[in-house]
Short mmCIF file of C-alpha atoms and ligand atoms in Angstrom, two decimals:
data_model
loop_
_atom_site.label_atom_id
_atom_site.label_comp_id
_atom_site.label_asym_id
_atom_site.label_seq_id
_atom_site.Cartn_x
_atom_site.Cartn_y
_atom_site.Cartn_z
CA MET P 1 -18.75 -29.64 229.51
CA HIS P 2 -20.74 -27.60 227.01
CA ILE P 3 -21.84 -24.07 226.33
CA LYS P 4 -25.45 -23.05 225.64
CA THR P 5 -25.53 -19.41 224.65
CA LEU P 6 -23.12 -16.60 224.00
CA SER P 7 -24.36 -13.01 224.09
CA LEU P 8 -22.18 -10.27 222.74
CA HIS P 9 -22.81 -6.63 223.50
CA ASN P 10 -20.43 -4.04 222.02
CA PHE P 11 -17.79 -6.72 221.70
CA ARG P 12 -15.52 -6.48 218.63
CA ASN P 13 -17.81 -6.04 215.58
CA TYR P 14 -20.92 -7.22 217.47
CA GLU P 15 -23.45 -4.72 218.74
CA ASN P 16 -26.07 -6.97 220.33
CA GLU P 17 -26.24 -10.58 219.33
CA VAL P 18 -27.00 -13.99 220.83
CA LEU P 19 -25.55 -17.24 219.51
CA ALA P 20 -27.09 -20.55 220.63
CA PHE P 21 -25.15 -23.81 220.60
CA ASP P 22 -25.89 -27.53 220.48
CA PRO P 23 -24.03 -29.90 222.78
CA GLY P 24 -22.48 -31.55 219.68
CA VAL P 25 -20.93 -30.00 216.58
CA ASN P 26 -21.61 -26.34 215.76
CA ILE P 27 -20.47 -24.47 212.69
CA ILE P 28 -20.01 -20.71 212.57
CA CYS P 29 -19.73 -19.73 208.95
CA GLY P 30 -19.42 -16.51 207.01
CA GLY P 31 -17.06 -14.62 204.74
CA ASN P 32 -13.77 -13.07 205.76
CA GLY P 33 -13.93 -10.36 208.39
CA MET P 34 -17.55 -11.10 209.34
CA GLY P 35 -16.87 -11.92 213.00
CA LYS P 36 -16.33 -15.68 213.24
CA THR P 37 -13.05 -15.51 215.13
CA ASN P 38 -14.48 -12.72 217.27
CA ALA P 39 -17.26 -15.05 218.43
CA LEU P 40 -14.73 -17.74 219.36
CA GLU P 41 -12.70 -15.15 221.22
CA GLY P 42 -15.83 -14.21 223.18
CA ILE P 43 -16.17 -17.82 224.31
CA TYR P 44 -12.45 -18.15 225.01
CA TYR P 45 -12.59 -15.17 227.39
CA PHE P 46 -14.32 -17.41 229.93
CA SER P 47 -11.52 -19.93 230.01
CA GLN P 48 -8.68 -17.53 230.76
CA GLY P 49 -10.31 -14.22 231.58
CA ARG P 50 -8.72 -12.77 228.47
CA GLY P 51 -8.85 -13.12 224.72
CA PHE P 52 -6.34 -14.64 222.37
CA ARG P 53 -5.58 -11.51 220.39
CA GLY P 54 -4.93 -8.03 221.66
CA SER P 55 -5.96 -6.41 224.91
CA SER P 56 -9.39 -6.06 226.52
CA ARG P 57 -9.49 -2.48 225.39
CA GLU P 58 -9.27 -3.56 221.76
CA ALA P 59 -12.07 -6.05 222.36
CA LEU P 60 -14.53 -3.25 223.12
CA ARG P 61 -16.46 -2.26 220.01
CA CYS P 62 -14.88 0.81 218.39
CA GLY P 63 -16.30 4.02 219.78
CA CYS P 64 -18.03 2.34 222.75
CA GLN P 65 -17.38 2.98 226.43
CA GLU P 66 -18.82 -0.23 227.76
CA GLY P 67 -19.45 -3.74 226.51
CA ARG P 68 -20.35 -7.16 227.83
CA ILE P 69 -20.14 -10.83 227.02
CA ASP P 70 -22.34 -13.47 228.63
CA LEU P 71 -21.80 -17.18 228.45
CA THR P 72 -24.17 -19.79 229.81
CA PHE P 73 -22.53 -23.17 230.18
CA HIS P 74 -22.78 -26.51 231.88
CA SER P 75 -19.76 -27.75 233.81
CA GLY P 76 -19.27 -30.31 236.57
CA GLU P 77 -23.02 -31.07 236.73
CA ARG P 78 -23.84 -27.43 237.28
CA ASP P 79 -25.14 -24.57 235.17
CA PHE P 80 -23.15 -21.38 235.10
CA ASP P 81 -23.84 -17.91 233.91
CA GLY P 82 -20.62 -16.05 233.29
CA GLN P 83 -20.37 -12.40 232.49
CA ILE P 84 -17.46 -10.18 231.54
CA LYS P 85 -18.03 -6.45 231.56
CA PHE P 86 -15.71 -4.09 229.79
CA GLU P 87 -15.61 -0.51 230.98
CA GLY P 88 -12.96 1.55 229.21
CA LYS P 89 -9.78 -0.37 229.91
CA ASN P 90 -11.19 -2.11 232.96
CA LYS P 91 -12.77 -5.51 233.00
CA LYS P 92 -15.03 -7.08 235.58
CA ILE P 93 -15.85 -10.77 235.79
CA PHE P 94 -19.04 -12.22 237.26
CA LEU P 95 -20.01 -15.82 237.80
CA ASN P 96 -23.64 -16.51 238.64
CA GLU P 97 -23.98 -12.80 239.39
CA ILE P 98 -21.16 -12.72 241.91
CA GLU P 99 -18.22 -10.52 241.04
CA LEU P 100 -14.89 -12.33 241.12
CA LYS P 101 -12.04 -10.52 242.83
CA LYS P 102 -9.37 -12.26 240.80
CA THR P 103 -9.28 -13.67 237.29
CA SER P 104 -7.82 -16.89 238.71
CA GLN P 105 -11.19 -17.55 240.42
CA LEU P 106 -12.70 -18.03 236.98
CA ILE P 107 -10.11 -20.56 235.83
CA GLY P 108 -11.19 -24.15 235.56
CA LYS P 109 -14.94 -23.49 235.47
CA PHE P 110 -15.14 -23.33 231.71
CA VAL P 111 -12.39 -25.23 229.92
CA CYS P 112 -11.75 -25.21 226.19
CA VAL P 113 -9.02 -26.21 223.78
CA LEU P 114 -8.43 -23.75 220.97
CA PHE P 115 -6.99 -24.49 217.53
CA THR P 116 -6.04 -21.48 215.43
CA PRO P 117 -4.16 -21.10 212.16
CA ASP P 118 -1.62 -18.96 214.08
CA GLU P 119 -0.68 -21.95 216.15
CA MET P 120 0.26 -23.81 213.03
CA ASN P 121 3.43 -21.68 213.36
CA LEU P 122 4.14 -23.16 216.73
CA VAL P 123 7.10 -25.23 215.61
CA LYS P 124 8.88 -22.65 213.45
CA GLY P 125 7.61 -19.45 215.00
CA ALA P 126 9.27 -17.34 217.69
CA PRO P 127 9.83 -18.83 221.18
CA GLU P 128 7.17 -16.46 222.46
CA VAL P 129 4.54 -18.41 220.49
CA ARG P 130 5.61 -21.60 222.27
CA ARG P 131 5.66 -19.95 225.69
CA ARG P 132 2.17 -18.60 225.12
CA PHE P 133 1.09 -22.04 224.04
CA ILE P 134 2.44 -23.80 227.10
CA ASP P 135 1.11 -21.15 229.48
CA SER P 136 -2.38 -21.21 228.04
CA SER P 137 -2.33 -25.01 228.25
CA ILE P 138 -1.32 -25.02 231.90
CA ILE P 139 -3.64 -22.26 233.12
CA PRO P 140 -6.94 -24.22 232.92
CA LEU P 141 -5.40 -26.98 235.00
CA ARG P 142 -3.71 -24.79 237.60
CA PRO P 143 -5.39 -21.51 238.49
CA ALA P 144 -2.48 -20.53 240.78
CA TYR P 145 -0.16 -20.64 237.79
CA LEU P 146 -1.89 -17.63 236.25
CA SER P 147 -1.37 -15.63 239.44
CA ALA P 148 2.30 -16.61 239.48
CA LEU P 149 2.76 -15.60 235.85
CA MET P 150 1.08 -12.24 236.41
CA ARG P 151 3.21 -11.57 239.46
CA TYR P 152 6.39 -12.62 237.67
CA ASN P 153 5.64 -10.36 234.70
CA LEU P 154 4.88 -7.45 236.99
CA ILE P 155 8.23 -7.76 238.78
CA LEU P 156 9.98 -8.26 235.47
CA ARG P 157 8.50 -5.01 234.17
CA GLN P 158 9.60 -3.19 237.31
CA LYS P 159 13.09 -4.61 236.97
CA SER P 160 13.25 -3.53 233.31
CA ILE P 161 12.36 0.02 234.32
CA LEU P 162 15.00 -0.08 237.02
CA LEU P 163 17.67 -1.32 234.59
CA ARG P 164 16.96 1.65 232.36
CA GLY P 165 17.63 4.07 235.20
CA GLU P 166 20.70 4.78 237.34
CA ASP P 167 19.60 3.63 240.75
CA TYR P 168 20.08 -0.13 241.27
CA LYS P 169 19.23 -0.22 244.97
CA LEU P 170 16.20 -2.46 244.50
CA LEU P 171 17.83 -4.86 242.07
CA PRO P 172 18.65 -7.57 244.66
CA VAL P 173 15.05 -7.45 245.93
CA PHE P 174 13.63 -7.89 242.44
CA ASN P 175 16.09 -10.68 241.66
CA GLN P 176 15.17 -12.49 244.85
CA GLN P 177 11.47 -12.31 243.94
CA LEU P 178 12.06 -13.34 240.33
CA ALA P 179 14.03 -16.39 241.48
CA GLU P 180 11.32 -17.31 243.96
CA ILE P 181 8.34 -17.02 241.61
CA GLY P 182 10.25 -17.89 238.46
CA SER P 183 11.38 -21.22 239.93
CA ARG P 184 7.72 -22.11 240.56
CA ILE P 185 6.89 -21.36 236.94
CA ILE P 186 9.83 -23.45 235.75
CA HIS P 187 8.76 -26.43 237.84
CA VAL P 188 5.14 -26.28 236.68
CA ARG P 189 6.26 -26.01 233.06
CA ARG P 190 8.59 -28.95 233.45
CA SER P 191 5.93 -31.14 234.99
CA TYR P 192 3.42 -30.14 232.30
CA ILE P 193 5.86 -31.08 229.54
CA GLU P 194 6.59 -34.36 231.31
CA GLY P 195 2.84 -35.04 231.39
CA VAL P 196 2.19 -34.15 227.79
CA LYS P 197 5.21 -35.49 225.95
CA ASP P 198 4.47 -39.21 225.99
CA LEU P 199 0.82 -38.66 225.13
CA ALA P 200 1.76 -36.44 222.19
CA ALA P 201 4.47 -38.85 221.04
CA ALA P 202 2.00 -41.72 221.00
CA VAL P 203 -0.35 -39.72 218.79
CA GLN P 204 2.45 -38.70 216.43
CA MET P 205 3.47 -42.36 216.12
CA ASP P 206 -0.12 -43.16 215.32
CA ILE P 207 -0.75 -40.54 212.64
CA SER P 208 2.56 -41.21 210.94
CA GLY P 209 1.87 -44.92 210.65
CA GLY P 210 4.62 -45.74 213.15
CA ARG P 211 7.32 -43.79 211.29
CA GLU P 212 7.75 -40.64 213.36
CA ARG P 213 9.09 -40.45 216.87
CA LEU P 214 8.29 -37.07 218.43
CA GLU P 215 10.41 -35.77 221.28
CA ILE P 216 9.39 -32.70 223.20
CA GLY P 217 11.98 -30.99 225.35
CA TYR P 218 11.95 -28.10 227.77
CA ALA P 219 14.73 -25.64 226.94
CA ALA P 220 14.61 -23.71 230.18
CA SER P 221 16.62 -20.54 230.61
CA VAL P 222 17.39 -21.77 234.14
CA ARG P 223 17.70 -25.53 234.25
CA PRO P 224 15.26 -27.05 236.77
CA GLU P 225 16.94 -28.91 239.63
CA ASN P 226 15.41 -31.68 241.71
CA THR P 227 13.64 -29.38 244.10
CA ARG P 228 12.07 -25.99 243.59
CA GLU P 229 14.32 -24.49 246.27
CA GLU P 230 17.43 -25.70 244.47
CA THR P 231 16.15 -24.20 241.22
CA ALA P 232 15.50 -20.88 242.99
CA ALA P 233 19.07 -20.93 244.31
CA SER P 234 20.63 -21.61 240.93
CA PHE P 235 18.32 -19.03 239.35
CA LEU P 236 19.52 -16.40 241.82
CA LYS P 237 23.13 -17.38 241.24
CA LYS P 238 22.68 -16.98 237.49
CA LEU P 239 21.03 -13.59 237.99
CA GLU P 240 24.01 -12.47 240.08
CA GLU P 241 26.45 -13.71 237.46
CA MET P 242 24.57 -11.82 234.76
CA GLU P 243 24.10 -8.64 236.78
CA GLU P 244 26.77 -6.56 235.09
CA SER P 245 25.69 -7.65 231.66
CA GLU P 246 22.03 -6.94 232.45
CA LYS P 247 22.91 -3.45 233.67
CA GLU P 248 25.06 -2.77 230.65
CA ASN P 249 22.46 -3.95 228.13
CA LYS P 250 19.43 -2.89 230.18
CA ILE P 251 17.81 -6.24 229.45
CA CYS P 252 16.58 -9.06 231.73
CA PHE P 253 18.49 -11.99 230.28
CA VAL P 254 17.61 -14.79 232.66
CA GLY P 255 14.33 -16.46 233.57
CA PRO P 256 11.25 -18.26 232.30
CA HIS P 257 10.40 -15.30 230.03
CA ARG P 258 13.30 -16.64 227.96
CA ASP P 259 12.26 -20.30 227.97
CA ASP P 260 11.61 -22.35 224.90
CA ILE P 261 10.27 -25.76 223.94
CA SER P 262 12.03 -27.97 221.44
CA PHE P 263 10.53 -30.53 219.10
CA LYS P 264 12.43 -33.32 217.42
CA ILE P 265 11.23 -35.85 214.91
CA ASN P 266 13.33 -39.00 214.73
CA GLY P 267 16.11 -37.16 216.51
CA ARG P 268 16.23 -34.15 214.19
CA SER P 269 15.15 -30.67 215.11
CA ALA P 270 11.63 -30.08 213.81
CA ARG P 271 12.35 -26.39 213.67
CA SER P 272 14.92 -26.91 210.93
CA TYR P 273 13.62 -30.02 209.24
CA ALA P 274 9.89 -30.57 209.68
CA SER P 275 7.69 -30.25 206.61
CA GLN P 276 4.53 -28.17 206.68
CA GLY P 277 2.50 -31.34 207.18
CA GLN P 278 4.69 -32.54 210.04
CA GLN P 279 4.43 -29.17 211.77
CA ARG P 280 0.66 -29.39 211.61
CA SER P 281 0.80 -32.90 212.95
CA ILE P 282 2.87 -31.77 215.92
CA VAL P 283 0.28 -29.11 216.77
CA LEU P 284 -2.53 -31.65 216.44
CA CYS P 285 -0.65 -34.08 218.67
CA LEU P 286 -0.07 -31.43 221.32
CA LYS P 287 -3.68 -30.33 221.29
CA SER P 288 -4.87 -33.85 221.44
CA ALA P 289 -2.54 -34.57 224.38
CA GLN P 290 -3.76 -31.42 226.07
CA THR P 291 -7.38 -32.51 225.64
CA GLU P 292 -6.58 -35.88 227.13
CA LEU P 293 -4.81 -34.36 230.12
CA ILE P 294 -7.76 -32.08 230.81
CA GLN P 295 -10.13 -34.99 230.57
CA ARG P 296 -7.97 -37.01 232.93
CA GLU P 297 -7.52 -34.29 235.50
CA THR P 298 -11.02 -32.79 235.49
CA GLY P 299 -13.11 -35.81 234.44
CA GLU P 300 -14.78 -33.73 231.72
CA SER P 301 -14.16 -33.12 228.03
CA PRO P 302 -13.20 -29.57 227.21
CA VAL P 303 -15.09 -27.64 224.54
CA MET P 304 -13.12 -27.65 221.30
CA LEU P 305 -12.82 -24.36 219.42
CA LEU P 306 -11.49 -24.81 215.90
CA ASP P 307 -10.83 -21.59 214.08
CA ASP P 308 -10.53 -22.06 210.32
CA VAL P 309 -8.24 -25.04 210.74
CA MET P 310 -10.21 -27.62 208.81
CA SER P 311 -9.18 -26.05 205.53
CA GLU P 312 -5.53 -26.05 206.66
CA LEU P 313 -5.47 -29.78 207.15
CA ASP P 314 -5.31 -32.49 204.56
CA ARG P 315 -7.93 -35.17 204.42
CA PHE P 316 -6.01 -37.58 206.57
CA ARG P 317 -5.43 -35.15 209.42
CA ARG P 318 -9.01 -33.94 209.14
CA ASP P 319 -10.30 -37.46 209.63
CA PHE P 320 -7.94 -37.90 212.54
CA LEU P 321 -9.15 -34.70 214.15
CA ARG P 322 -12.75 -35.67 213.57
CA GLU P 323 -12.18 -38.88 215.44
CA LYS P 324 -10.57 -36.99 218.33
CA ILE P 325 -13.43 -34.54 218.67
CA SER P 326 -16.27 -37.01 218.54
CA GLY P 327 -18.39 -37.03 221.67
CA LYS P 328 -17.32 -33.50 222.61
CA GLN P 329 -18.87 -30.14 222.00
CA VAL P 330 -17.09 -28.56 219.06
CA ILE P 331 -17.38 -25.11 217.57
CA ILE P 332 -15.85 -24.82 214.13
CA THR P 333 -15.52 -21.69 212.03
CA CYS P 334 -15.24 -21.85 208.28
CA THR P 335 -15.71 -19.68 205.23
CA GLU P 336 -16.99 -21.94 202.52
CA MET P 337 -20.37 -23.47 203.14
CA GLU P 338 -20.05 -25.51 199.96
CA ASN P 339 -17.34 -27.45 201.72
CA SER P 340 -18.90 -30.88 201.74
CA ASN P 341 -17.19 -31.70 205.03
CA ILE P 342 -19.55 -29.60 207.06
CA LYS P 343 -22.92 -30.29 205.47
CA GLU P 344 -23.58 -33.20 207.78
CA PHE P 345 -23.49 -31.03 210.91
CA ASN P 346 -26.76 -29.79 212.28
CA ASN P 347 -26.21 -26.51 214.07
CA ILE P 348 -25.04 -23.93 211.57
CA ILE P 349 -24.76 -20.30 212.60
CA LYS P 350 -24.30 -17.89 209.74
CA ILE P 351 -22.64 -14.57 210.53
CA GLU P 352 -22.64 -11.42 208.42
CA ASN P 353 -20.97 -8.24 209.64
CA GLY P 354 -21.38 -9.11 213.30
CA LYS P 355 -24.97 -10.28 212.96
CA VAL P 356 -26.46 -13.73 213.12
CA VAL P 357 -28.40 -14.30 209.92
CA VAL P 358 -29.52 -17.90 210.24
N1 LIG B 1 -12.97 -3.51 218.67
C1 LIG B 1 -13.57 -3.66 217.47
N2 LIG B 1 -14.60 -2.87 217.12
C2 LIG B 1 -15.23 -3.02 215.93
N3 LIG B 1 -14.86 -3.91 215.01
C3 LIG B 1 -13.84 -4.72 215.30
C4 LIG B 1 -13.14 -4.65 216.54
N4 LIG B 1 -12.17 -5.58 216.54
C5 LIG B 1 -12.26 -6.20 215.37
N5 LIG B 1 -13.25 -5.70 214.61
C6 LIG B 1 -13.66 -6.10 213.25
O1 LIG B 1 -13.98 -7.46 213.24
C7 LIG B 1 -13.72 -7.96 211.94
C8 LIG B 1 -12.89 -9.23 212.02
O2 LIG B 1 -13.62 -10.18 212.59
P1 LIG B 1 -13.08 -11.67 212.64
O3 LIG B 1 -13.89 -12.35 213.66
O4 LIG B 1 -11.61 -11.72 212.77
O5 LIG B 1 -13.48 -12.15 211.18
P2 LIG B 1 -13.54 -13.60 210.58
O6 LIG B 1 -14.99 -13.85 210.32
O7 LIG B 1 -12.75 -13.52 209.32
O8 LIG B 1 -12.95 -14.54 211.58
C9 LIG B 1 -12.95 -6.93 211.19
O9 LIG B 1 -13.81 -6.36 210.26
C10 LIG B 1 -12.54 -5.95 212.25
O10 LIG B 1 -12.45 -4.66 211.77
MG1 LIG B 2 -11.20 -15.62 211.45
#
């Protein structure tokens, strides 16, 4: 899988610009605030139908009413031309000039794995960071998962509104639906973690020279049972048990929106004990496991988007990452061109204030 061109029109700090990419390694360089991450976000839009920071409305160039991003890419032996149009707060998605009715129809066509400095907080950050991580890892592999998440969040929002009012008539209906859809989410998350944990552990063993055993666990707010139906039943039971407390506090206490993932190194919680370097290793291991899973399930290598992470890694982890990305299309952003690490790469795109200068 590889991308060819990215056109940005009134997107973030870009007015009208085209970036062209090689199938191998590409470097986007420029000073701080010039638009490097914005360009990666433009590409990322085609993997999930949304960006990785803020809403679509914020993605539209300040003061503009409409904007557009175009991505031409090669995937599954076919060429695609994707287009996302922003109109006010609305967004329309086109693939080969046909408008898609649902974002989930886009999923799986263009697949990428993103590394950002923010994710370096994965281990010690808030649970929300880990939920976002696991969801965005699952979505490219299971388009229906995105629909389930959206539906779950919609019902959750409606339930929150209801809890803030006086009339609880619809509460059992919402709880029933949350248990039904939520149990699907729980089962997909569990099976994803099952799929990824041994792969990631093997990599961690490798980069630590055989010293570090990584364990990844799913700390689900409702423990998954053997079957999805059983999980839905215990979910509903838990919701009923918590009903009074939820009404009193006006908060939805139970469900996958409260899930977490745990990491242990040699049996100790990484959250409390892992060093900075170990935390970075865990993220690298997870990403590398994710890449492998995608390759296994789709038969193609995803495009790797590395935002400013090279400078965050020490030499050893950099070499490791370099080995993992060889043979794939990679797009790396960085600030310092003097950095000897990147001189060897051929396609260098220099960005200044939202314009391509080289
Ligand atoms: N919707 C927008 N309209 C115009 N400019 C924007 C918008 N969103 C972000 N920017 C600008 O983009 C710049 C940040 O770009 P970014 O890609 O994060 O920089 P970097 O090159 O450091 O990765 C900032 O100057 C910010 O003000
Ligand atoms: Mg940046």
